[in-house]
XYZ file of N, CA and C in Angstrom:
735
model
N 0.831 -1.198 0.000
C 0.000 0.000 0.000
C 0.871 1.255 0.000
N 0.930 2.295 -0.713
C 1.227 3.660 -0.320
C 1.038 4.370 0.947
N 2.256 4.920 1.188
C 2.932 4.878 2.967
C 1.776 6.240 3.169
N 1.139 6.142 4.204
C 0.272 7.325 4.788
C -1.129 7.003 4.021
N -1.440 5.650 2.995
C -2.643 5.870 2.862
C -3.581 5.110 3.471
N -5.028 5.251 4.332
C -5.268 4.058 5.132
C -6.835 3.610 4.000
N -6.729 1.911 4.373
C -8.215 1.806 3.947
C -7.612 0.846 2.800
N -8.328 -0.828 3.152
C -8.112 -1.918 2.128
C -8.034 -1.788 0.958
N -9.011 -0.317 0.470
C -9.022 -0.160 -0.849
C -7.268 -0.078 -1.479
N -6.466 0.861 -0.699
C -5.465 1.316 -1.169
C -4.479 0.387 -2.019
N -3.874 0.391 -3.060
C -3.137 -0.087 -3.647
C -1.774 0.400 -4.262
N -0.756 -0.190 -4.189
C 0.817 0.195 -4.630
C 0.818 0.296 -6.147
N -0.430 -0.721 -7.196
C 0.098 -1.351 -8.189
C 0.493 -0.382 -9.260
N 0.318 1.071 -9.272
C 0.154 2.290 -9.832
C 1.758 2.775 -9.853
N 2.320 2.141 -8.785
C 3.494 3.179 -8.368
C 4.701 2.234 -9.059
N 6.061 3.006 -10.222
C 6.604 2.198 -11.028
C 7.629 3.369 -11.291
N 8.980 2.507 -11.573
C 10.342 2.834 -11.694
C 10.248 4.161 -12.714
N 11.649 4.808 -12.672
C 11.475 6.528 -13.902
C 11.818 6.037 -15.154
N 12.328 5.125 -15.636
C 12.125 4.336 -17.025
C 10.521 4.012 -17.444
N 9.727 3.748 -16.688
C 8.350 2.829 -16.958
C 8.000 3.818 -18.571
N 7.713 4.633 -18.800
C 7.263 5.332 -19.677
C 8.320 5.524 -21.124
N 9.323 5.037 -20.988
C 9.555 4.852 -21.999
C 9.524 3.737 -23.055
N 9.093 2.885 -22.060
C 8.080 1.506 -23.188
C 6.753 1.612 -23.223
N 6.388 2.262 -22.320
C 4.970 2.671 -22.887
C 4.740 4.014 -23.681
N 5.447 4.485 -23.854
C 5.255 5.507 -24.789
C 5.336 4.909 -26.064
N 6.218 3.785 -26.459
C 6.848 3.600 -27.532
C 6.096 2.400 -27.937
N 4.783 1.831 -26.763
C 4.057 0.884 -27.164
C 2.494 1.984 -27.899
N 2.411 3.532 -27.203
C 0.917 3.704 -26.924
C 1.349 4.671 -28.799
N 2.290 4.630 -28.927
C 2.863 5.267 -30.252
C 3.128 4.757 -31.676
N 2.616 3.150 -31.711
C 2.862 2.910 -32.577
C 1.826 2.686 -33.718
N 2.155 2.906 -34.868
C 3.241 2.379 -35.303
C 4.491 3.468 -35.443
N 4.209 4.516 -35.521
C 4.518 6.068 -35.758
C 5.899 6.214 -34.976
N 5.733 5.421 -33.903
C 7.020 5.585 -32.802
C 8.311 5.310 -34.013
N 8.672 5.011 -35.251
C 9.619 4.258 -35.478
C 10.154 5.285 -36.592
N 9.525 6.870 -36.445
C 9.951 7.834 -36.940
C 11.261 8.513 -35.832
N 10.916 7.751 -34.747
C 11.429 8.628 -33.477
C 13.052 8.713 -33.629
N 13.699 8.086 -34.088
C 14.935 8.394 -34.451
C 15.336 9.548 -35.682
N 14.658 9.443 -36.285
C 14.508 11.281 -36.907
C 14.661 12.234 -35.931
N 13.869 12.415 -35.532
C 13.055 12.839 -34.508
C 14.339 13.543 -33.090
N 14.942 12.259 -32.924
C 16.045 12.556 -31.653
C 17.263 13.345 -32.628
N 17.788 12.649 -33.663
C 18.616 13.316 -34.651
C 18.414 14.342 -35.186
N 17.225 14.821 -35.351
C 16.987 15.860 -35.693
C 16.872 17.375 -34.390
N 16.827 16.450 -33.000
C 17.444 17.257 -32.221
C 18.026 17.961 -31.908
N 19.454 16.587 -32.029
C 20.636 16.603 -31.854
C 21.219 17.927 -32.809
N 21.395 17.428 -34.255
C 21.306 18.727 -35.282
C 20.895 19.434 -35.161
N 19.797 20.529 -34.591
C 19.511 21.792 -34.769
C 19.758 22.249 -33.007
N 20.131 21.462 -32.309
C 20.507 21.396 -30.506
C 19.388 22.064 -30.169
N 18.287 21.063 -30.504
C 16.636 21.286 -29.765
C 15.987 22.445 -30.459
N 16.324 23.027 -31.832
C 15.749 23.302 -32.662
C 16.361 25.377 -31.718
N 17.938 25.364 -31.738
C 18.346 26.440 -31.478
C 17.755 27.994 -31.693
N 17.889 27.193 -33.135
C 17.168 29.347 -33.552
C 16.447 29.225 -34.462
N 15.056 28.528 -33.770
C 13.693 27.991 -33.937
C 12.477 27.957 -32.353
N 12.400 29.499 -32.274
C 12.053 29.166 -30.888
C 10.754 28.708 -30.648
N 9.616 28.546 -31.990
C 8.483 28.171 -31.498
C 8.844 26.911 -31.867
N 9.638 26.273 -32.518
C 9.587 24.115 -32.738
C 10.653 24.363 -31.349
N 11.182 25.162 -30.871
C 12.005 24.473 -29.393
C 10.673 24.764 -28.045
N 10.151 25.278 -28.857
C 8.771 25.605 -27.255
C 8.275 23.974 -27.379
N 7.408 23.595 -28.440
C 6.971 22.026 -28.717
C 8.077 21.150 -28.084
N 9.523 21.284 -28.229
C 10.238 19.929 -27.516
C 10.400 20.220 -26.264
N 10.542 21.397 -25.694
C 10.331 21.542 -24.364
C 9.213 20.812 -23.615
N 7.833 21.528 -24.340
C 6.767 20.464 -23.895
C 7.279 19.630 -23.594
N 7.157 18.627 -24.583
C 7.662 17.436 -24.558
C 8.647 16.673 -23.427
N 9.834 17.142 -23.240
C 10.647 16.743 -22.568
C 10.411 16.570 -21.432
N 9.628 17.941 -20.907
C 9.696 18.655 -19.590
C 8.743 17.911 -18.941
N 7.436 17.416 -19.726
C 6.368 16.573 -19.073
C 6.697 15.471 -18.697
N 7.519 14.797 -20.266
C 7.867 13.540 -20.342
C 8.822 13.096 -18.911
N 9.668 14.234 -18.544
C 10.256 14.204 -17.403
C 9.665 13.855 -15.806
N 8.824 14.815 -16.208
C 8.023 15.284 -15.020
C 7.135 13.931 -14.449
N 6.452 13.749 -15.515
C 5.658 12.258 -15.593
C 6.271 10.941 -14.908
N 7.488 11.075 -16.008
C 8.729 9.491 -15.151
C 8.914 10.159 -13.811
N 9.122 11.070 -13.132
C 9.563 11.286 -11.811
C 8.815 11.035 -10.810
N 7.657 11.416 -11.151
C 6.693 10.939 -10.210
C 6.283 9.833 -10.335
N 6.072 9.209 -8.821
C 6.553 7.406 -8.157
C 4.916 7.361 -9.070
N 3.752 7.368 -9.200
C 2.643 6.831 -9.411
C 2.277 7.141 -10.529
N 2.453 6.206 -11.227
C 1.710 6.099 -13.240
C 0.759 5.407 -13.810
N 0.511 5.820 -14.728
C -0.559 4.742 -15.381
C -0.054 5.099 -17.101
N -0.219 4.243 -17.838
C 0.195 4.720 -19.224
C -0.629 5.416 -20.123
N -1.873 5.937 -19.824
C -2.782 7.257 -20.174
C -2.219 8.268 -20.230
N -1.511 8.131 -19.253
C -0.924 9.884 -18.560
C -0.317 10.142 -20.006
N 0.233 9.014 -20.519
C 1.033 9.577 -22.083
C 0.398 10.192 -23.267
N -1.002 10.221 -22.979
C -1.900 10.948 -23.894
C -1.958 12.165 -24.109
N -1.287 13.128 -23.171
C -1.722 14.690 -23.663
C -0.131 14.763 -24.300
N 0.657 14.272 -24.338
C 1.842 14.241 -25.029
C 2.240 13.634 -26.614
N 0.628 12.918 -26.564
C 1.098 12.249 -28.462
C 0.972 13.156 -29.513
N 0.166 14.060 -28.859
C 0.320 15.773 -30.497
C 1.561 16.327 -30.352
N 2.311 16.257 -29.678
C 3.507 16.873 -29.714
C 4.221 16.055 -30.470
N 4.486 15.161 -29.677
C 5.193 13.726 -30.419
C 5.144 13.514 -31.710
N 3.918 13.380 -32.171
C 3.826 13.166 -33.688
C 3.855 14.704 -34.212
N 3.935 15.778 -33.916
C 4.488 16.936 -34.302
C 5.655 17.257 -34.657
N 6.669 17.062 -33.442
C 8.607 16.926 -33.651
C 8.241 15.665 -34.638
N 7.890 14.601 -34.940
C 8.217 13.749 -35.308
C 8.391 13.874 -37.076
N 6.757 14.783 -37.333
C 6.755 15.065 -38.302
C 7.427 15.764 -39.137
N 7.864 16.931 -38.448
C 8.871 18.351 -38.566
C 10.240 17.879 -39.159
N 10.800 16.167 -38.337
C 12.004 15.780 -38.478
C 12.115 15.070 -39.737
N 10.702 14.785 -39.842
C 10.717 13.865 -40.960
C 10.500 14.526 -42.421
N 9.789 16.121 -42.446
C 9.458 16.619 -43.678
C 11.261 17.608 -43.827
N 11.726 17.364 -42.647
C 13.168 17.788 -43.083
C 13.979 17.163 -43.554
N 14.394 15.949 -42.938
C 14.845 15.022 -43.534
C 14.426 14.853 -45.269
N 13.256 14.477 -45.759
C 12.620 14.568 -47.154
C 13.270 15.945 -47.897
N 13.474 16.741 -47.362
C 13.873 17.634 -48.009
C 15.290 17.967 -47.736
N 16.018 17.686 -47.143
C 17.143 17.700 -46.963
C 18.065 16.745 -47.690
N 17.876 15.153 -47.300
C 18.332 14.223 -48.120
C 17.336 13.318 -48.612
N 16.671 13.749 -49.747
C 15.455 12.592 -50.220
C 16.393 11.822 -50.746
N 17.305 12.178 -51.420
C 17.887 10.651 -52.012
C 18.318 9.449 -50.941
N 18.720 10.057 -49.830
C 18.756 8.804 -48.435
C 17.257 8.220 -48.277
N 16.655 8.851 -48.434
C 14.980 8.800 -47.807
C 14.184 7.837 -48.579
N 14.820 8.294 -49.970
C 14.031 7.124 -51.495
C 14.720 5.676 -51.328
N 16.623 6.138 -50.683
C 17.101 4.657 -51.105
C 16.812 3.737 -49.956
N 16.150 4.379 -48.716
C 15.671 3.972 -47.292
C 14.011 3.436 -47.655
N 13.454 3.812 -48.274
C 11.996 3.418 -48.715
C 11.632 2.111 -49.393
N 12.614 1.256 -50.032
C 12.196 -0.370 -49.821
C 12.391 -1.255 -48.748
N 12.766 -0.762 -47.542
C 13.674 -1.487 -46.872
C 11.987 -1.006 -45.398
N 11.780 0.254 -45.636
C 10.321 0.936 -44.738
C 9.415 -0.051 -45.385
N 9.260 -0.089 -47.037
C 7.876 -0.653 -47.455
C 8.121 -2.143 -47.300
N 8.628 -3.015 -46.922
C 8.863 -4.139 -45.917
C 8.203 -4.357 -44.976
N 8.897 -3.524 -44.161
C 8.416 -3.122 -42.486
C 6.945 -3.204 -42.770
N 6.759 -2.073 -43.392
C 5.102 -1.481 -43.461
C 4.096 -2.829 -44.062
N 4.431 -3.568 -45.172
C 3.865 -4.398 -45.571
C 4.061 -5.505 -44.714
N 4.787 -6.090 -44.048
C 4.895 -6.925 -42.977
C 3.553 -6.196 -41.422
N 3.526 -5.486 -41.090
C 2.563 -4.877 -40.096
C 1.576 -4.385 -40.596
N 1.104 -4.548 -41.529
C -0.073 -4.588 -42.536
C -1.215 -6.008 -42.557
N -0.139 -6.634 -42.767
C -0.156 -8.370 -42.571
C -0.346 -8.592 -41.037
N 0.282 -8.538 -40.077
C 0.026 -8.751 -39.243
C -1.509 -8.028 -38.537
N -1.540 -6.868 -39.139
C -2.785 -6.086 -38.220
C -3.966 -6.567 -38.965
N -3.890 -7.109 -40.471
C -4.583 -8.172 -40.769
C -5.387 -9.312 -40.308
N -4.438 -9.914 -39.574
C -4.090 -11.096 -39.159
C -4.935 -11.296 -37.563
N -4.462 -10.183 -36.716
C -4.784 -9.728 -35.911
C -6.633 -9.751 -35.693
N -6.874 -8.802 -36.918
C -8.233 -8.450 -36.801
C -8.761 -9.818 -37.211
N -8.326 -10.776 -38.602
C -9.054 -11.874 -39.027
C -9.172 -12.920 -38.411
N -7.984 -13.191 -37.211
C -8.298 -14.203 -36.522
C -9.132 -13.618 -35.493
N -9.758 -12.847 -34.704
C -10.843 -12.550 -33.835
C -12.134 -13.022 -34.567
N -12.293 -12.117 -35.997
C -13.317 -12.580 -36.923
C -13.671 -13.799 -36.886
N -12.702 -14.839 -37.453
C -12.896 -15.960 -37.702
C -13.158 -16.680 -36.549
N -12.041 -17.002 -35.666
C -12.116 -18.062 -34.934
C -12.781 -17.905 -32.982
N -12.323 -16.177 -33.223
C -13.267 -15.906 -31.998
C -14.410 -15.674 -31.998
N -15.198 -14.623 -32.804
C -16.664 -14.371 -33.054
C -16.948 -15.188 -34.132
N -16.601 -15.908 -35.227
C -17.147 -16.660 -36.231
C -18.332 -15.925 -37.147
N -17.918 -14.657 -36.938
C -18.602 -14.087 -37.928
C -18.523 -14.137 -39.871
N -19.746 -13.403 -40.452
C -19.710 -14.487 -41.884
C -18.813 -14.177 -42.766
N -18.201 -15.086 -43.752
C -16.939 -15.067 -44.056
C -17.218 -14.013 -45.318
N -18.368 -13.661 -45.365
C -17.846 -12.440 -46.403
C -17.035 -10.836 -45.781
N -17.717 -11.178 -44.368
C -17.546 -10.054 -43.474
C -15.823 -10.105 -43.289
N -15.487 -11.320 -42.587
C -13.591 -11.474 -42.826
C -12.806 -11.458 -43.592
N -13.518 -12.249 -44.705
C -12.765 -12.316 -46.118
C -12.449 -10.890 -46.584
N -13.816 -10.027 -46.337
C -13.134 -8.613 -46.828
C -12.443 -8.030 -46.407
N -12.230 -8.142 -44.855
C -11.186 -7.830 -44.475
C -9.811 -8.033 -44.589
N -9.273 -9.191 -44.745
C -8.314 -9.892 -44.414
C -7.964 -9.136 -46.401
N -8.660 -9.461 -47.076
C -8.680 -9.201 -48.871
C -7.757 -7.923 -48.784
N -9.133 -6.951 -48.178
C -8.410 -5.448 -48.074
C -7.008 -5.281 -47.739
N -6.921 -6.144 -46.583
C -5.171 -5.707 -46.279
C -4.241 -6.121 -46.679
N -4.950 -7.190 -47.081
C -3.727 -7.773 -48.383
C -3.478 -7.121 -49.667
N -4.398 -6.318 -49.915
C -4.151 -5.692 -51.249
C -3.269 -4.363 -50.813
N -3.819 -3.965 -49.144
C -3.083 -2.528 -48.990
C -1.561 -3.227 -48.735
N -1.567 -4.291 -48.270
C 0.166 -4.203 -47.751
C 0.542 -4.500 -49.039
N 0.372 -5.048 -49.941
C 0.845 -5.385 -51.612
C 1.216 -3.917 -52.365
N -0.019 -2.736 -51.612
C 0.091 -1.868 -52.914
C 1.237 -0.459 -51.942
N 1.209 -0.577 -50.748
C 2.638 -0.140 -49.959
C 3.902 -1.131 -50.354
N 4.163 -2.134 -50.613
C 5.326 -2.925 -50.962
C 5.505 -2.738 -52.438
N 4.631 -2.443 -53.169
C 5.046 -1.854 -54.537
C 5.389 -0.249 -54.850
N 4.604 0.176 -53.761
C 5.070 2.338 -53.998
C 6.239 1.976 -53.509
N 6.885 1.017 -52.281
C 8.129 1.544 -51.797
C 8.793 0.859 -52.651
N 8.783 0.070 -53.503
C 9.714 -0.551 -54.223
C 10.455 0.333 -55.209
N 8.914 1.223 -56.044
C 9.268 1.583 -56.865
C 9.235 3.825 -56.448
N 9.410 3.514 -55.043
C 9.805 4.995 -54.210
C 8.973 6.242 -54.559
N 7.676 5.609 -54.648
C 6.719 6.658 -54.969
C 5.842 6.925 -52.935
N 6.936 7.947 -52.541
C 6.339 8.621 -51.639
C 5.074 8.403 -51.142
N 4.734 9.371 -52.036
C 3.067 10.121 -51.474
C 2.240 8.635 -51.839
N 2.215 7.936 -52.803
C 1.768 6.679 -53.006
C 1.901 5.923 -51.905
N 2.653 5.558 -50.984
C 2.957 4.993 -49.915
C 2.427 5.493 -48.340
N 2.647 6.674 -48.356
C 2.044 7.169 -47.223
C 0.426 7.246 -47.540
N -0.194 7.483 -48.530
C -1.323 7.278 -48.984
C -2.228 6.156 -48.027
N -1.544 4.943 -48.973
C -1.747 4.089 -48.747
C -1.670 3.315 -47.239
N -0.721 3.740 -46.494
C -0.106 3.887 -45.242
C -1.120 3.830 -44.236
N -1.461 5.477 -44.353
C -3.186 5.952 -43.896
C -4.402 5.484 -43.649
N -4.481 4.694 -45.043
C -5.899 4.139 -45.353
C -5.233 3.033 -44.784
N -4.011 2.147 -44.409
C -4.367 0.819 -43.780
C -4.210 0.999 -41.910
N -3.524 2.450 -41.558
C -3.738 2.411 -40.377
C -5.177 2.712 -39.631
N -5.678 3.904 -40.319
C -7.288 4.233 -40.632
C -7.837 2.790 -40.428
N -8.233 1.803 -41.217
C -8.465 0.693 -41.336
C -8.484 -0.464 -40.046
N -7.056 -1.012 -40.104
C -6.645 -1.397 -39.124
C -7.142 -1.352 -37.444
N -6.540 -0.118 -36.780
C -6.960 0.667 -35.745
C -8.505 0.987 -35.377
N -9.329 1.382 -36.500
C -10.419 0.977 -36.384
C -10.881 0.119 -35.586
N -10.475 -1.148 -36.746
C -11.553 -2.074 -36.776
C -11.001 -2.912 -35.207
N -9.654 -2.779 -34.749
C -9.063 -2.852 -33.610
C -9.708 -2.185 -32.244
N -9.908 -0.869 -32.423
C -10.382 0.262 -31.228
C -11.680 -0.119 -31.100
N -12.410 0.147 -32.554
C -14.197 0.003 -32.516
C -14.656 -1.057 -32.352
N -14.220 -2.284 -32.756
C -14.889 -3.636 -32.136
C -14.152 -4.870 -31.339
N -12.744 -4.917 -31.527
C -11.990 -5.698 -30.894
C -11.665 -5.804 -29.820
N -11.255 -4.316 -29.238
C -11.223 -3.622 -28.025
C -12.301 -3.687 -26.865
N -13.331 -3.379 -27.617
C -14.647 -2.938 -26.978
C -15.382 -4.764 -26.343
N -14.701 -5.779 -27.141
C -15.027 -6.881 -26.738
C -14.445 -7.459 -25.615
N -13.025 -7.041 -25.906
C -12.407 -7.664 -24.939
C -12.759 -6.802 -23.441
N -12.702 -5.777 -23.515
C -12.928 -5.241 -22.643
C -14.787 -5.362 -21.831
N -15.406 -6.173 -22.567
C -16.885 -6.746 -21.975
C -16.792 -7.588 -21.210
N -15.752 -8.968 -22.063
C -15.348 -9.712 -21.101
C -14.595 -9.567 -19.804
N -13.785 -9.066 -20.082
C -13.060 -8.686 -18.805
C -13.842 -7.837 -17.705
N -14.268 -7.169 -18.481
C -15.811 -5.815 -16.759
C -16.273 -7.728 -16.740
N -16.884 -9.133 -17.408
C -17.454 -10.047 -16.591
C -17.103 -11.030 -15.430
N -15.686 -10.915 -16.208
C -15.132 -11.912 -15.402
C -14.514 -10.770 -13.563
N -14.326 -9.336 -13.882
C -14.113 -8.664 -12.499
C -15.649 -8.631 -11.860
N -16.465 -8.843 -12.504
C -17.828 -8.663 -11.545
C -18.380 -10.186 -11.476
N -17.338 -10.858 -11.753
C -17.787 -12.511 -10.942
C -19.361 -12.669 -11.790
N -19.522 -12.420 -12.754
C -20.018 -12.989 -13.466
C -20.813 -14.134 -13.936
N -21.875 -15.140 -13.411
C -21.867 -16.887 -13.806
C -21.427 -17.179 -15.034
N -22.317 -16.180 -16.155
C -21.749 -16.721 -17.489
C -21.523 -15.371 -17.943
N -20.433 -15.925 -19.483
C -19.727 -14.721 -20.289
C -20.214 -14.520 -21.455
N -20.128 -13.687 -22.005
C -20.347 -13.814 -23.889
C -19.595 -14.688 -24.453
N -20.860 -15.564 -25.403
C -19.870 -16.498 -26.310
C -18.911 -17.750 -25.493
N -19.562 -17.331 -23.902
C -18.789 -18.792 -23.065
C -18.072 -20.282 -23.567
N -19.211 -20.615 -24.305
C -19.066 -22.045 -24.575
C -17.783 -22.042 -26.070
N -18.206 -20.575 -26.623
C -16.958 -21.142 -27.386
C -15.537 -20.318 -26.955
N -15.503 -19.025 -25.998
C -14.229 -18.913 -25.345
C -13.438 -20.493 -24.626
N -14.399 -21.098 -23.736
C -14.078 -22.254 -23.130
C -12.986 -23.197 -24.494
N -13.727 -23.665 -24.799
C -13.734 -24.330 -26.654
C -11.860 -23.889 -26.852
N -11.857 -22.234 -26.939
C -10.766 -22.077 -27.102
C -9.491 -21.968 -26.130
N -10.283 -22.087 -25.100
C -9.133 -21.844 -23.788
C -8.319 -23.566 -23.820
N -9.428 -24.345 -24.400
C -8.943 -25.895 -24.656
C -8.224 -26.471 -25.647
N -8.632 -25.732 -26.779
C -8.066 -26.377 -28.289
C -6.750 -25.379 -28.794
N -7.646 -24.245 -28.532
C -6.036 -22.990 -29.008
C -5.551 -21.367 -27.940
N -5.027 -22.304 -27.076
C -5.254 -21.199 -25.733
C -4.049 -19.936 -26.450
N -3.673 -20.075 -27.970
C -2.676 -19.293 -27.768
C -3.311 -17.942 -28.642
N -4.514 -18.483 -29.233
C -5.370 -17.201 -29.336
C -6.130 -16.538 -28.091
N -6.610 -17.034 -27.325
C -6.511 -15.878 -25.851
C -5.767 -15.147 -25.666
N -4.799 -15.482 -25.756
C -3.512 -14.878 -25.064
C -2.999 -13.704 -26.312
N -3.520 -13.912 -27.095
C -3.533 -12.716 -28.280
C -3.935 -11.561 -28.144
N -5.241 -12.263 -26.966
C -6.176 -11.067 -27.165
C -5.946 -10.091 -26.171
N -5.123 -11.061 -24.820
C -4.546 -10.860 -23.501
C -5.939 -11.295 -23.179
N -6.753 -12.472 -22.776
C -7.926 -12.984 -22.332
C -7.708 -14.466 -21.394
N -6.544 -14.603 -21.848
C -6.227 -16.176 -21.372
C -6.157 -16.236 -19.728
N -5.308 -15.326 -18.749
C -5.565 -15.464 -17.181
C -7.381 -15.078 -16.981
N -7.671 -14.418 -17.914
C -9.703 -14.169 -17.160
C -10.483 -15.333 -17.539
N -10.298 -15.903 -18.472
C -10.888 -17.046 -18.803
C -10.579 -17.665 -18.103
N -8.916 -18.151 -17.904
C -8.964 -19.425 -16.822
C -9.653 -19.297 -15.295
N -9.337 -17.645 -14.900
C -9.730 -17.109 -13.389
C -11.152 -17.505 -13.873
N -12.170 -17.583 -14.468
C -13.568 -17.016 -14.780
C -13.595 -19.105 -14.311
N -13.079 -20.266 -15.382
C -13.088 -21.356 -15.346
C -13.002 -21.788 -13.364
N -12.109 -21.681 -12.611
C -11.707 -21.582 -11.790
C -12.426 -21.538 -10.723
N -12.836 -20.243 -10.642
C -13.999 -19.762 -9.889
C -15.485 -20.168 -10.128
N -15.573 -20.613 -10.750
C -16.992 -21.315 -11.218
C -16.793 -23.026 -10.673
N -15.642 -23.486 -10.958
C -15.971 -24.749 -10.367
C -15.410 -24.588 -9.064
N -15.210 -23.721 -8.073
C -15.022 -23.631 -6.637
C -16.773 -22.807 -5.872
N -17.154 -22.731 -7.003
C -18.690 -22.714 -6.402
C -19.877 -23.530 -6.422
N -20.070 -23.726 -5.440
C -20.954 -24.761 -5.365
C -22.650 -24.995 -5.920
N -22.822 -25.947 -7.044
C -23.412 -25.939 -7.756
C -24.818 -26.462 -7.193
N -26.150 -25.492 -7.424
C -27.150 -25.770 -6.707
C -28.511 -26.646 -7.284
């Protein structure tokens, strides 16, 4: 418990080392976080944007919170939210300089990004189609289009970067994070997070029980995808330590 606070409620689990936030920043940031080396280099080079005093007011922000935040013993990784417009601000700044500074580094760096990008395209694919499919079993025209779509977007990002058409790529980029994130935030999210408010309010039964169970048995390593696998088993657990009437 936190020293001076009284009352069972109280809990420590909040309170975390002055590093904690820099993996969660770099988790609550992505995919975007992987501009961030621009970003620090582009620092470094202008020494915090010298004789630029409104882009050095923005990294100040930045720093000064980012500071402020790790110092204090009690976090949660929200707190990193009033800091992602900045973030993707320097980030951007470093990056439309860079483009204009050395595009020829930037073009001969752009098959090697449209990789990356088409690989996490695929995966956020993947991501969304196996919930579709094998968790909700919803109808396969509904997945198929999905899974279709992102295959065509990570195909048509692995061909702009091949052939270093920029704006073609970030285009495309957009419409699969747009996409993606979506269909992630608006229905994936919102599920998991039903289950979980059931299984903390002790719950008898869950949504879709019989076939979460199903999967906690045959493919426990999609739970654990979803991060569902300790509530299911706690939910399993607790049900057969109650006595059945």
């Amino acid at each position: 418990n936190p020293a001076g606070v009284p009352g069972e409620d109280a809990s420590a689990r909040h309170y975390d080392w002055p590093h904690f936030y820099v993996k969660e920043l770099a988790l609550i940031a992505v995919p975007i976080v992987a501009l961030a080396p621009l970003m620090l280099a582009r620092l470094i080079q202008t020494r915090v944007y010298r004789a630029e005093p409104r882009k050095r007011f923005l990294a100040f922000v930045f720093l000064t919170l980012f500071v402020a935040w790790s110092i204090l013993p009690k976090k949660q990784r929200h707190y990193m939210v009033p800091l992602l417009p900045v973030f993707a601000t320097l980030m951007a700044e470093a990056t439309l300089a860079y483009w204009a500074q050395r595009r020829a580094l930037v073009e001969k760096l752009m098959p090697a990004f449209a990789v990356i990008a088409a690989l996490g395209a695929i995966a956020g694919g993947a991501y969304v189609g196996i919930w579709m499919i094998k968790v909700r079993a919803l109808p396969q025209y509904m997945s198929g289009g999905v899974l279709i779509a992102m295959a065509l977007l990570a195909l048509g990002m692995l061909v702009a970067g091949l052939q270093r058409r920029a704006l073609t790529f970030v285009a495309l980029g957009f419409v699969t994070l747009v996409l993606s994130f979506g269909a992630t935030f608006g229905f994936v999210r919102p599920w998991e997070d039903t289950i979980r408010g059931a299984v903390d309010d002790e719950a008898t039964a869950l949504p879709d029980e019989a076939r979460l169970v199903a999967l906690s048995r045959d493919a426990p390593w999609i739970l654990k995808l979803y991060g569902l696998g300790d509530d299911i088993r706690e939910h399993a657990e607790r049900n057969r330590t109650v006595p059945r009437k």
